[in-house]
Each structure stands twice: as C-alpha cells, then as structure tokens.
PDB file of C-alpha atoms and ligand atoms in Angstrom:
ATOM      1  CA  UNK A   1      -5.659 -27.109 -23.383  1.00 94.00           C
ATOM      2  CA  UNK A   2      -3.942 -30.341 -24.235  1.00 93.00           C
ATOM      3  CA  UNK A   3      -1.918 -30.083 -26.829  1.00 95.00           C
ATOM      4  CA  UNK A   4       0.271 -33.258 -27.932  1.00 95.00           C
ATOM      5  CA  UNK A   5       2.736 -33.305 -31.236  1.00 96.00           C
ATOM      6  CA  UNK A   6       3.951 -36.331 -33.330  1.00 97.00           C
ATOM      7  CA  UNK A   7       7.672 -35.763 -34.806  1.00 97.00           C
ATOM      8  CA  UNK A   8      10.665 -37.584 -36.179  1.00 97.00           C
ATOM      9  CA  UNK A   9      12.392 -34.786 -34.523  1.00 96.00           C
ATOM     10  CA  UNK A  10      11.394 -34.142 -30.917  1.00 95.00           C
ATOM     11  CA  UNK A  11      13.741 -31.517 -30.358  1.00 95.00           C
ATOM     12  CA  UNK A  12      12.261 -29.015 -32.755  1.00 94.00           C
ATOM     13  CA  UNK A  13       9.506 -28.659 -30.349  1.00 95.00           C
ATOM     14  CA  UNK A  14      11.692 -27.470 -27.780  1.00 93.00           C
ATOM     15  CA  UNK A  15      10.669 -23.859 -28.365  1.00 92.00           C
ATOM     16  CA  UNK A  16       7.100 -24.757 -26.786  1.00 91.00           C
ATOM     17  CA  UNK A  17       8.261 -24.940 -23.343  1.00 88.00           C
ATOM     18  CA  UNK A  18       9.893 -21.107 -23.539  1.00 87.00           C
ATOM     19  CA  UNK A  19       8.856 -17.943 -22.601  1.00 88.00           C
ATOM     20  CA  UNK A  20       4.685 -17.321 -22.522  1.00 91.00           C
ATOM     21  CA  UNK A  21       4.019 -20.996 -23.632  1.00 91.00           C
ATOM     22  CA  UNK A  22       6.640 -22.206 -20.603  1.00 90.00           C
ATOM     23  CA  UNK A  23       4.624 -19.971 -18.374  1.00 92.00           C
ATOM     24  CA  UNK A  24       1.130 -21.034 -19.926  1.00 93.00           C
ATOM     25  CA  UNK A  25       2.835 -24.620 -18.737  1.00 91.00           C
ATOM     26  CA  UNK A  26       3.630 -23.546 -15.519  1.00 91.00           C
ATOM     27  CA  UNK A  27       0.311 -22.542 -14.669  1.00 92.00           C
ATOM     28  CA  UNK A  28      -1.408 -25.180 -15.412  1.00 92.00           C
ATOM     29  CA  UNK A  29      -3.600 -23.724 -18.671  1.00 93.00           C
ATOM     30  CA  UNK A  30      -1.428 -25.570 -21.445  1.00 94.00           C
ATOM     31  CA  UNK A  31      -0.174 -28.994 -20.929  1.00 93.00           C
ATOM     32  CA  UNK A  32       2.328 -30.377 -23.640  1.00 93.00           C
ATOM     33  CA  UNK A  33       3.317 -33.924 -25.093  1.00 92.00           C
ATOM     34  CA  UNK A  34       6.231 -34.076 -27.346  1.00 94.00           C
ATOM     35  CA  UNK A  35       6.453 -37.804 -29.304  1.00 94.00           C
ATOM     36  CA  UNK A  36       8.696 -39.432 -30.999  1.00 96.00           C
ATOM     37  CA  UNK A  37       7.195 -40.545 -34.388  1.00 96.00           C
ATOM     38  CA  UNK A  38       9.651 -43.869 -34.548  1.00 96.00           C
ATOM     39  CA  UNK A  39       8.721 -45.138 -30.938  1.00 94.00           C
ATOM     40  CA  UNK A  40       6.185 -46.653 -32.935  1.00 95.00           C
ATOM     41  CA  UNK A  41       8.496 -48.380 -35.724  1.00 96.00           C
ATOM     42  CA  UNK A  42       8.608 -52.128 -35.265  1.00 94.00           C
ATOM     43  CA  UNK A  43      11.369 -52.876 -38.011  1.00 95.00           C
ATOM     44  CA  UNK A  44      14.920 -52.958 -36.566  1.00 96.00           C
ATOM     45  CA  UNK A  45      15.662 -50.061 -38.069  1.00 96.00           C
ATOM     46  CA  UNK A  46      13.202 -48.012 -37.035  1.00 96.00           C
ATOM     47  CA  UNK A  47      12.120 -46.668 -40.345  1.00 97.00           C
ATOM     48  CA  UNK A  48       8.800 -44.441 -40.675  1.00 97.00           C
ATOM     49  CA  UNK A  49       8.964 -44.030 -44.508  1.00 97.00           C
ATOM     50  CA  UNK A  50       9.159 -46.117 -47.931  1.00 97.00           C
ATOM     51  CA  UNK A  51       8.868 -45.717 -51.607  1.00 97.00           C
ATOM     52  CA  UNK A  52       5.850 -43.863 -53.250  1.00 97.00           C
ATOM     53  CA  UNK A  53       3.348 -46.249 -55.429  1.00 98.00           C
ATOM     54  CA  UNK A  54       3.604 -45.178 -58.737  1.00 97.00           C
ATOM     55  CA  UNK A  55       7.253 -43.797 -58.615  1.00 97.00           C
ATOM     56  CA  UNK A  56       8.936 -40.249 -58.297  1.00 95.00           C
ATOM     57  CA  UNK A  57      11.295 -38.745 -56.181  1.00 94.00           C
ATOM     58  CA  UNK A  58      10.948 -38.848 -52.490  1.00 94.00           C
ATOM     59  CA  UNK A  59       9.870 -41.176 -49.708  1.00 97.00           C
ATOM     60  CA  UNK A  60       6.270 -41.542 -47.959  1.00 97.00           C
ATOM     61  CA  UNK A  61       5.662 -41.890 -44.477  1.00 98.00           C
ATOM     62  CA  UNK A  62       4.225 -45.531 -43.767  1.00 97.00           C
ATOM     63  CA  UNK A  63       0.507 -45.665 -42.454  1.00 98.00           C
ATOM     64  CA  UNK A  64       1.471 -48.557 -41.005  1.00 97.00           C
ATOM     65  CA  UNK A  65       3.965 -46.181 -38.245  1.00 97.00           C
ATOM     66  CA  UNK A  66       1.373 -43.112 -38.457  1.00 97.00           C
ATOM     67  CA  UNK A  67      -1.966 -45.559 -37.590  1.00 97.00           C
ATOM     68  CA  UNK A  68      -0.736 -46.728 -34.261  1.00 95.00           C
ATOM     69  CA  UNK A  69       0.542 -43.465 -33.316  1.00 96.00           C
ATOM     70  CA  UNK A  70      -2.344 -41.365 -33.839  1.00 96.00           C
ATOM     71  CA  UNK A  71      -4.518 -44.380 -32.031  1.00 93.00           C
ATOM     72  CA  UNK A  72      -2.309 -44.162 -28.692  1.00 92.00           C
ATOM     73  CA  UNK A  73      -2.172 -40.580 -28.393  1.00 92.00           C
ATOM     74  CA  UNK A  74      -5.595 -39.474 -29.612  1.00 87.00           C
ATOM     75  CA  UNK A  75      -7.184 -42.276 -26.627  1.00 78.00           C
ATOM     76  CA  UNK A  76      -3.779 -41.321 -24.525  1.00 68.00           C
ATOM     77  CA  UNK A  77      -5.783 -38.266 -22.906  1.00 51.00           C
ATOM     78  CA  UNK A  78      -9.139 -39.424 -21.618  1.00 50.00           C
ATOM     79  CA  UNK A  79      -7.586 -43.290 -21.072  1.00 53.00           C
ATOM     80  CA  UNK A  80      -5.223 -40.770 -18.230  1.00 53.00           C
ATOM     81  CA  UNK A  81      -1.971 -42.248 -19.898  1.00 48.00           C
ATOM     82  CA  UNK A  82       1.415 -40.586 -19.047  1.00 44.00           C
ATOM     83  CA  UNK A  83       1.735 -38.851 -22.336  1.00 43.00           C
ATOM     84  CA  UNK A  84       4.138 -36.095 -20.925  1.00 45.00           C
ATOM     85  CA  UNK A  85       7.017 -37.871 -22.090  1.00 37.00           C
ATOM     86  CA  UNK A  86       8.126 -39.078 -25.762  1.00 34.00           C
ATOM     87  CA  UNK A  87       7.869 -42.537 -23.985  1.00 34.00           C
ATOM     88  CA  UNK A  88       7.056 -45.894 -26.037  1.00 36.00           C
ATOM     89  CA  UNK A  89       3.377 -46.764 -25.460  1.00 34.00           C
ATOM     90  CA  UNK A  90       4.258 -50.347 -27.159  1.00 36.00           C
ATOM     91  CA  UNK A  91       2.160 -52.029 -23.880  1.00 43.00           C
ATOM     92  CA  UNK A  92      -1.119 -49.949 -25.042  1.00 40.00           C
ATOM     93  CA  UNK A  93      -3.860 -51.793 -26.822  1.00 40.00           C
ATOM     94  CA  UNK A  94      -4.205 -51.119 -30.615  1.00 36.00           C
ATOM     95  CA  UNK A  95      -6.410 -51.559 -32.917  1.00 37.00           C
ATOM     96  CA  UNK A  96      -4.385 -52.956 -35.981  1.00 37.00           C
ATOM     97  CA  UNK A  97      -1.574 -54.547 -36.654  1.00 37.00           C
ATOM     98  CA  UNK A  98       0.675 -54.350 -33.869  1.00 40.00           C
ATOM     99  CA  UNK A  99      -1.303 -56.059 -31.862  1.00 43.00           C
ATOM    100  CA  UNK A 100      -1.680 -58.685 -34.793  1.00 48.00           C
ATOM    101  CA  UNK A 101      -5.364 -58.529 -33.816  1.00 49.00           C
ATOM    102  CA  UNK A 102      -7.660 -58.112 -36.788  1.00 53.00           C
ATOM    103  CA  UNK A 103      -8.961 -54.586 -37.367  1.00 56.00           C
ATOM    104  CA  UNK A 104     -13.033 -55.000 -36.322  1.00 60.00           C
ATOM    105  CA  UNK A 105     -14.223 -51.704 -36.756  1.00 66.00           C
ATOM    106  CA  UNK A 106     -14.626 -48.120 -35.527  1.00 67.00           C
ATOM    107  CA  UNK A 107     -16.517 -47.268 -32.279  1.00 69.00           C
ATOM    108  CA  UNK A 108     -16.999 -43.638 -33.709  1.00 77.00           C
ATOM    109  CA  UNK A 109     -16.730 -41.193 -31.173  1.00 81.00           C
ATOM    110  CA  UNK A 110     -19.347 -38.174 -31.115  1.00 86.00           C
ATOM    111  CA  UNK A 111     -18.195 -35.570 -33.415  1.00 88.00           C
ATOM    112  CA  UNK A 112     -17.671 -32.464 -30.626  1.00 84.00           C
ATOM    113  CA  UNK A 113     -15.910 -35.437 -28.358  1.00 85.00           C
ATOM    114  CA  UNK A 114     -13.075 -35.881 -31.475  1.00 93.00           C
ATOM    115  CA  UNK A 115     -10.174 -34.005 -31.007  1.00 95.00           C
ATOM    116  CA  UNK A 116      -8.716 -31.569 -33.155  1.00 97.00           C
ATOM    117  CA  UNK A 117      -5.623 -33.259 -35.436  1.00 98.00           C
ATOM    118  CA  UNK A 118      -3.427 -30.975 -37.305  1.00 98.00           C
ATOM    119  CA  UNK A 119      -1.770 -32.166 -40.154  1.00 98.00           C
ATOM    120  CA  UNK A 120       0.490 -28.805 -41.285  1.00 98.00           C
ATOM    121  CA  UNK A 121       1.239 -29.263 -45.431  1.00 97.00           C
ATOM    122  CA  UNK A 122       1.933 -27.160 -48.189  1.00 96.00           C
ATOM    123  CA  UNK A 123      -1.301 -28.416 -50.119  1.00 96.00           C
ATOM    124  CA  UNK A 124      -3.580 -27.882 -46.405  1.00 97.00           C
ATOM    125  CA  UNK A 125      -6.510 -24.791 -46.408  1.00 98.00           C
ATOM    126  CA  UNK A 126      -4.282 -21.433 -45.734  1.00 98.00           C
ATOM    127  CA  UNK A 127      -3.781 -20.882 -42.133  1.00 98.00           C
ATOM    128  CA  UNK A 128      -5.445 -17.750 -40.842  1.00 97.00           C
ATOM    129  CA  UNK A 129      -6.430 -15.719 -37.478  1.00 96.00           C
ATOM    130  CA  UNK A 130     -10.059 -16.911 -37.398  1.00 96.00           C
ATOM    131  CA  UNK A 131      -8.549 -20.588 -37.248  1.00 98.00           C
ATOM    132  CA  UNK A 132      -6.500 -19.316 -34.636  1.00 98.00           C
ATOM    133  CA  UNK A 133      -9.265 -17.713 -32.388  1.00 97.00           C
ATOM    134  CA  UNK A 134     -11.735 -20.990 -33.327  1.00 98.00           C
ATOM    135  CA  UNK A 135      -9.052 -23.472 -31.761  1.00 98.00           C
ATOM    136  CA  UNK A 136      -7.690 -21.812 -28.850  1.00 97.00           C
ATOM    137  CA  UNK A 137     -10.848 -22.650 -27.576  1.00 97.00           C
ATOM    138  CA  UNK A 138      -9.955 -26.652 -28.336  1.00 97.00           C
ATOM    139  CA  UNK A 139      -9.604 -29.083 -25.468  1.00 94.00           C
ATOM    140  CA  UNK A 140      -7.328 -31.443 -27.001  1.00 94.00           C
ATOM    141  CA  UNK A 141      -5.107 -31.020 -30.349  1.00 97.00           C
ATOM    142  CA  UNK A 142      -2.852 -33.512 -31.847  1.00 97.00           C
ATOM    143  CA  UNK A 143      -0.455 -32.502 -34.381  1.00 98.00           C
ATOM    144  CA  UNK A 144       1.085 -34.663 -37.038  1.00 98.00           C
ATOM    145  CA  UNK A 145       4.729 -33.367 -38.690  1.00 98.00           C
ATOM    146  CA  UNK A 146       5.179 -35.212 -42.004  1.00 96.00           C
ATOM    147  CA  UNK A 147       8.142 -34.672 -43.505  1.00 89.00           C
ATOM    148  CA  UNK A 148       9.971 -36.097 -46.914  1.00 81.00           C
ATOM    149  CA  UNK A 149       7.147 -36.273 -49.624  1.00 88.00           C
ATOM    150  CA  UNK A 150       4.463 -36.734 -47.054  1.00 93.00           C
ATOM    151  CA  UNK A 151       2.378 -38.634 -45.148  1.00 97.00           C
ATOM    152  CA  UNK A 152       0.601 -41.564 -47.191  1.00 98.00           C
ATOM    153  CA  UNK A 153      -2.925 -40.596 -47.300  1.00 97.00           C
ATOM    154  CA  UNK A 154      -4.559 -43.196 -45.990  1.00 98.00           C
ATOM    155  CA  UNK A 155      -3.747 -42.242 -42.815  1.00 98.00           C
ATOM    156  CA  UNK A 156      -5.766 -38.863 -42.729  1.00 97.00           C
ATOM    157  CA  UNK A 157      -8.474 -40.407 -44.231  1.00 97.00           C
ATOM    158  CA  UNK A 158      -8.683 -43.166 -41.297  1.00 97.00           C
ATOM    159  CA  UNK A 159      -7.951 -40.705 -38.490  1.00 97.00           C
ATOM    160  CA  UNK A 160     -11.364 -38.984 -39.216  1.00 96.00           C
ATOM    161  CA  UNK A 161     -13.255 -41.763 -37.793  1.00 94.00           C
ATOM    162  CA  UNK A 162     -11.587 -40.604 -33.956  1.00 93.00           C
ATOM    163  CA  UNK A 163     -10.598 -36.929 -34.820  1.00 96.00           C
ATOM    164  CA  UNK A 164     -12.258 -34.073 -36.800  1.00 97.00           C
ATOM    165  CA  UNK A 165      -9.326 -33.403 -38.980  1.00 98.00           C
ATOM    166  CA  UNK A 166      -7.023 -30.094 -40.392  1.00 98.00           C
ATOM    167  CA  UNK A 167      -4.695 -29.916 -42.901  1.00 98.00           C
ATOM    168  CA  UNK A 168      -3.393 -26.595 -42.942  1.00 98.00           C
ATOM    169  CA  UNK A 169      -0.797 -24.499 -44.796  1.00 98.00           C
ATOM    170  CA  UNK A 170       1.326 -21.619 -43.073  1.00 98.00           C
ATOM    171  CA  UNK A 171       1.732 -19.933 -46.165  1.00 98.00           C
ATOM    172  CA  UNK A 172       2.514 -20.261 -50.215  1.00 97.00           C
ATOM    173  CA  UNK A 173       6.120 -21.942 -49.895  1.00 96.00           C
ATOM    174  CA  UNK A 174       7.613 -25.748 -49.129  1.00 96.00           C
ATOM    175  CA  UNK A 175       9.244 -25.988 -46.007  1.00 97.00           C
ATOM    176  CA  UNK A 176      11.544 -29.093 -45.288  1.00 96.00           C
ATOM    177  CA  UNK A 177       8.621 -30.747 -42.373  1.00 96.00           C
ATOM    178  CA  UNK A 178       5.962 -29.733 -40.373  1.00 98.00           C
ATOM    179  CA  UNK A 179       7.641 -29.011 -37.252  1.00 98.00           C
ATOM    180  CA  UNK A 180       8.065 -25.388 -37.850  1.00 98.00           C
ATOM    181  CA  UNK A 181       4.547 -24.797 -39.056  1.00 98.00           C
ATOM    182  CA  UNK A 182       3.247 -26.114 -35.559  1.00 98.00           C
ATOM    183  CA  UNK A 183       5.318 -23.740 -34.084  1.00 97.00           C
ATOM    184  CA  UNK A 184       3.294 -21.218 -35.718  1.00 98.00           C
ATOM    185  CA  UNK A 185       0.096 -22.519 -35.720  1.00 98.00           C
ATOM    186  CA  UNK A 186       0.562 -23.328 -31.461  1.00 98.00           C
ATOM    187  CA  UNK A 187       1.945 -19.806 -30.951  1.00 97.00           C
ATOM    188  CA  UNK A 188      -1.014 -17.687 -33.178  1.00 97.00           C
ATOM    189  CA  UNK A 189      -3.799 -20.365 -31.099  1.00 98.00           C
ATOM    190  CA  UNK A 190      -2.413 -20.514 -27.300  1.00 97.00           C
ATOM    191  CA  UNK A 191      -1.858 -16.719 -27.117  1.00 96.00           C
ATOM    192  CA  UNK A 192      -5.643 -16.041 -27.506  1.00 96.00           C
ATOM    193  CA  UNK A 193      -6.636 -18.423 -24.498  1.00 96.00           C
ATOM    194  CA  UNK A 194      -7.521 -16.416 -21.762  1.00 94.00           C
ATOM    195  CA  UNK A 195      -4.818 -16.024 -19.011  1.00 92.00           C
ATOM    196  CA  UNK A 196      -1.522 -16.830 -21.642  1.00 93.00           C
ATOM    197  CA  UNK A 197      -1.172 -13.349 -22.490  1.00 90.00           C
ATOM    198  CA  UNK A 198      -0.192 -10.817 -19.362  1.00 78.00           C
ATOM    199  CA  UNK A 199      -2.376  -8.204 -20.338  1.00 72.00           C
ATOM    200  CA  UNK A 200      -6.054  -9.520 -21.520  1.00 66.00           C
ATOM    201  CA  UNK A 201      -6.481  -6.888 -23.890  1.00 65.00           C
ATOM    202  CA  UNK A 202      -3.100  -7.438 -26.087  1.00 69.00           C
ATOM    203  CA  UNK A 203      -4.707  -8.903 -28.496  1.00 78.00           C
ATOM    204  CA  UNK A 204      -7.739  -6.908 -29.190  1.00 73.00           C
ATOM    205  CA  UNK A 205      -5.687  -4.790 -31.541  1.00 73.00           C
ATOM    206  CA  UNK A 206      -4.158  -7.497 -33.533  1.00 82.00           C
ATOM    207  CA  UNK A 207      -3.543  -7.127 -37.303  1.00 81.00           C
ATOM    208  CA  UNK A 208      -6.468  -9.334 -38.507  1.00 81.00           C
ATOM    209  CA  UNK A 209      -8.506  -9.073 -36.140  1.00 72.00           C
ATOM    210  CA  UNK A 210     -10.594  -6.583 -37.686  1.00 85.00           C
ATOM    211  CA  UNK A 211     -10.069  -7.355 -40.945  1.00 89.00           C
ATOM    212  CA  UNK A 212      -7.388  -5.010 -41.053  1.00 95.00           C
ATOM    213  CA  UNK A 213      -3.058  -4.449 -40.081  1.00 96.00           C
ATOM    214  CA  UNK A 214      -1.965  -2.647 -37.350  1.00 95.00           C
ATOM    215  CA  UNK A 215      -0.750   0.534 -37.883  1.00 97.00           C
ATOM    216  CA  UNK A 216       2.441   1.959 -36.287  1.00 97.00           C
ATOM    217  CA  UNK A 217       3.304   2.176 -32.577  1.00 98.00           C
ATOM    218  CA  UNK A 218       6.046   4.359 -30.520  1.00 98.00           C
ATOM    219  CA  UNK A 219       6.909   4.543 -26.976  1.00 98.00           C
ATOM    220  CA  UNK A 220      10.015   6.814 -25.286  1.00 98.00           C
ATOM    221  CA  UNK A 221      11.871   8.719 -25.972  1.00 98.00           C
ATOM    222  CA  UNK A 222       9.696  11.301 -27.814  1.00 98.00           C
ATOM    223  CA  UNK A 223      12.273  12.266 -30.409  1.00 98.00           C
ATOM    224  CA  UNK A 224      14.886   9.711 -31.615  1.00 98.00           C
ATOM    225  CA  UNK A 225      17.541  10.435 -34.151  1.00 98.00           C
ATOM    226  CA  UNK A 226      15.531  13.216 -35.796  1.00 98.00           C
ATOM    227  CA  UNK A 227      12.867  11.247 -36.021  1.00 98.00           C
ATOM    228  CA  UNK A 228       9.558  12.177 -33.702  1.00 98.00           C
ATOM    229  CA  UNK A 229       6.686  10.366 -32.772  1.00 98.00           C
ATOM    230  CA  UNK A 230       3.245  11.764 -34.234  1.00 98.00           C
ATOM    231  CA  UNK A 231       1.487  14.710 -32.474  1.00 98.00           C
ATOM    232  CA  UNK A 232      -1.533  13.036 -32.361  1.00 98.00           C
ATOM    233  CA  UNK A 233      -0.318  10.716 -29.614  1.00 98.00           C
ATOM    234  CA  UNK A 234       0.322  13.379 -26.949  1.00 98.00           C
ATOM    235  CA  UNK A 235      -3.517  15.359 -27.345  1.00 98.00           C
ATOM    236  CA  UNK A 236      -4.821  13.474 -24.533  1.00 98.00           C
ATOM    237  CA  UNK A 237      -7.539  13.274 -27.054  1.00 98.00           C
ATOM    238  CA  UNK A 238      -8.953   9.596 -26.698  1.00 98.00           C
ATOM    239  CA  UNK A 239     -11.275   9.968 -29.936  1.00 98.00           C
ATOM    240  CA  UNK A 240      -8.894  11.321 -32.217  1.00 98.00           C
ATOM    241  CA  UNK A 241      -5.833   9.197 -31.066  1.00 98.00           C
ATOM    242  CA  UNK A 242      -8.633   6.205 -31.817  1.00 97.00           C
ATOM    243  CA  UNK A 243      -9.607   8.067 -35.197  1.00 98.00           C
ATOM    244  CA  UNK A 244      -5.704   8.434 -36.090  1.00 98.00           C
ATOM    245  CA  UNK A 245      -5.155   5.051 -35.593  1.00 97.00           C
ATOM    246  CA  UNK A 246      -7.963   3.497 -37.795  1.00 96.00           C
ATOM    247  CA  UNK A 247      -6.555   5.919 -40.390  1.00 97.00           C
ATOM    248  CA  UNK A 248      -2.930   3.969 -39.955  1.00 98.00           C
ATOM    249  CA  UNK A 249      -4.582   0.971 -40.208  1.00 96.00           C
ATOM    250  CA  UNK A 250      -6.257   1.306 -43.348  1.00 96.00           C
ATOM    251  CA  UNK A 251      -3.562   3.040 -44.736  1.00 98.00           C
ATOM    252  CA  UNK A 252      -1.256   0.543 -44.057  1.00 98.00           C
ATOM    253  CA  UNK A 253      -3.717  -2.593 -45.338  1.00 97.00           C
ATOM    254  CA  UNK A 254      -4.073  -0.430 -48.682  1.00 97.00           C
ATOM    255  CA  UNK A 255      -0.289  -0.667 -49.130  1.00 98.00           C
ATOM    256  CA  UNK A 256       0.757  -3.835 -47.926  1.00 98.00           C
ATOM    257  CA  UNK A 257      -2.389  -6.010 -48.229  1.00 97.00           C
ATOM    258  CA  UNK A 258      -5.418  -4.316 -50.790  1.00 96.00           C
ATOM    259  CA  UNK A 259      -6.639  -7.625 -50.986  1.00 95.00           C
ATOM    260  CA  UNK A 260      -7.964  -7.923 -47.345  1.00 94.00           C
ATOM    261  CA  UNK A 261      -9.870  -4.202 -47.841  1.00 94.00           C
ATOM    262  CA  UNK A 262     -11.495  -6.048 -50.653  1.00 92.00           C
ATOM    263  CA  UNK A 263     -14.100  -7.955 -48.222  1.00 80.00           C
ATOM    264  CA  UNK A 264     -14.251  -4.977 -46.077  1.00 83.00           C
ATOM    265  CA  UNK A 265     -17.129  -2.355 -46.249  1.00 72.00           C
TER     266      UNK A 265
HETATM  267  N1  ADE B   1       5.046 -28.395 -44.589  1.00 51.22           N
HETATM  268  C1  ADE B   1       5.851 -28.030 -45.599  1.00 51.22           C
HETATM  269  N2  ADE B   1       5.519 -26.821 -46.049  1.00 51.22           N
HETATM  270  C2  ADE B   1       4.465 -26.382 -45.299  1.00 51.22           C
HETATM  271  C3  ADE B   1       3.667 -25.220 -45.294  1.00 51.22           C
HETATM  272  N3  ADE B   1       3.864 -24.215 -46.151  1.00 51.22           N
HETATM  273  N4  ADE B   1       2.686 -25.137 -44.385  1.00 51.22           N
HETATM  274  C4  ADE B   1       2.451 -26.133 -43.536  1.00 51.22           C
HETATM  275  N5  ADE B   1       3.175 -27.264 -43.486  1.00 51.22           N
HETATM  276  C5  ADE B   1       4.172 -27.400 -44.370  1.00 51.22           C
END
C-alpha cells in the first residue's frame, strides 16, 4: 500500500515510520510520502489560507494551494515520481493555474483506478472498523490535513473527478487539524493488511469485529496483589474458555456500549 499525506506540519507524521508501521516500511508492504502542504504556495510568503466569504472567525485553506497539490501527488504514483520526500514538485505539469495554462477539462480516470483521498473533519461520516478493514485493502491513499476553519470546499468537490473521495470523523469532538486523525485512521487500516501484524490472527478478536468489545485478558503471574485470574482460563477446556469469553464480551458491550447490541441478534 501507498500511502501519501498532505500537511502544513510534516513532522506530526513522524509517528508513521515507528514501531509496526516502520517495520511494515521496512519490508516493503507500506510505502510512505510525507508533504509539505506550502511547497505548493507561490506567494512569498508561503501562505495556504485566507479569509472566509461571508465573514466569521477563522481562516480557510486556499483551493488555489490544495488544487495543485492533490494533482501532483494523486498522478505522483503511477507517473513513478520520487514522492518519498516532502520535495517541491514545482517542475511537474499542472493542470491550472500554476502553469498559467487554461484549465481544459478532466480526463476522468475509471472509478476502481481513483485513489482513495482522505479528508479527516469533524463534520466527515464517523470513522469505524468496517472502513478500516474496506481500505487496508486500498492500493493508493492520499490524505489531506486541513487545519484552521477548513479546507474551502471547492477543493473536495474537484478532487472527485481523479479520486473517489472520504471525509471522515474520528469521533464527536474538534481537534486543532487533521494530522492526528490520520494517525488513527493509518494505524486502525495498515494493521489489518496481511503481514503488518506478527501474528495473523491478532486481529480476529478485535473489539468490533463482531459487532461486539473484547472482554478481559490476563497473562502471569496467576495471582497478583490479591487479585486472581478467572478459573475458567486454566480448564484446558477449549469450549467453555470460548463460551466464557463471548459471555465477557457481551457483558462488557451491555455496559459500556448498549447501543452496538442494538443491531445485534
Ligand atoms: N479534524 C478536527 N477534528 C476532527 C475529528 N473529530 N475527526 C477528524 N478530523 C478532525
């Protein structure tokens, strides 16, 4: 999987080349571009947002920064571009005005040759495990990190003529940019691609997975500060150990979560 991500700051990302991901890198199933959101800024200044139309608080990211961006890395891939890097690709060709060519139209890509961009906001469809196990299966996704008030809209509504586009929310509360949700949203999708995980089967037992939480686990020592690890565990009793363990589950989904046993048979 491909997976390239368009910032103001780079260095959140850092956290992608770590642990399973670095090793998921290292292998050769995960490849990683990091970019720099105002390599693409052609004011002196460098600057990626302005004023909103109508007024309020807060700045919008320009369409006119987030166009050309999206262009050079969504074409980056199959055109075999070094995209490793948060390199300028300022010698690229472009469709608009950068180029100072006039925009002639879309050649519109097949829809299952689009790839996948992820724009992570507040008002996106909730992010969820199905998503998850859908795009780890994705060849190529491209993440877009607004931050201030936004990204104008304009430019999600353009970048569906080359990608099949997301916007997706991490959960009911505003965080400062995007960057951290992409964290998320990379960590809960690479870990289900075969080969990122040591053992195949880690996931099988996920909460969600089934519809339901996990329940509680233990390892050594058998007692620990009064407090001893269920019975259950040490029958040798494959069936009821299995039994005992849906019974956590549910248990646990009733208290935390009665809204996902809801659905449920
Ligand atoms: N950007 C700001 N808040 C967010 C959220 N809750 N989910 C995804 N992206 C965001």
């Amino acid at each position: 999987m491909r997976l390239d991500v368009i910032t103001i700051f780079p260095e959140y990302l850092e956290p992608l080349r770590h642990a399973l991901l670095g090793k998921a890198i290292e292998k050769g199933i995960l490849s990683v571009g990091v970019h720099n959101l105002r390599d693409w800024a052609t004011d002196v200044h460098k600057s990626v947002d302005d004023t909103p139309y109508g007024g309020g608080p807060g700045m919008v990211m320009k369409p006119t920064v987030w166009g050309p961006a999206l262009d050079d890395v969504c074409v980056g891939k199959s055109a075999g571009w070094q995209l490793d890097s948060a390199a300028p690709h300022v010698d690229k060709p472009r469709h608009d005005d950068l180029t100072g060519r006039e925009f002639e139209g879309y050649v519109e890509p097949a829809e299952e040759d689009k790839p996948l961009l992820i724009v992570p906001t507040p008002a996106g469809k909730p992010f969820t495990q199905e998503m998850a196990r859908r795009w780890s299966g994705e060849q190529h996704i491209v993440f877009a990190c607004g931050r201030y008030e936004g990204i104008d809209q304009r430019v999600v509504d353009d970048a569906a003529h080359r990608y099949r586009v997301e916007e997706v929310s991490i959960g009911d509360y505003v965080l400062i940019g995007g960057e951290v949700a992409v964290l998320v949203i990379v960590e809960a999708t690479t870990r289900l691609i075969p080969g990122v995980l040591g053992n195949a089967s880690s996931h099988e037992d996920d909460s969600f997975s089934d519809g339901l939480l996990e329940g509680p686990s233990y390892t050594k020592p058998r007692e620990w500060r009064g407090l001893a690890v269920p019975d259950v565990l040490f029958s040798g009793n494959h069936k009821l150990v299995e039994e005992w363990r849906r019974e956590q589950s549910v248990k646990r989904t009733r208290e935390r979560r009665p809204d996902l046993l809801e659905g449920l048979e």
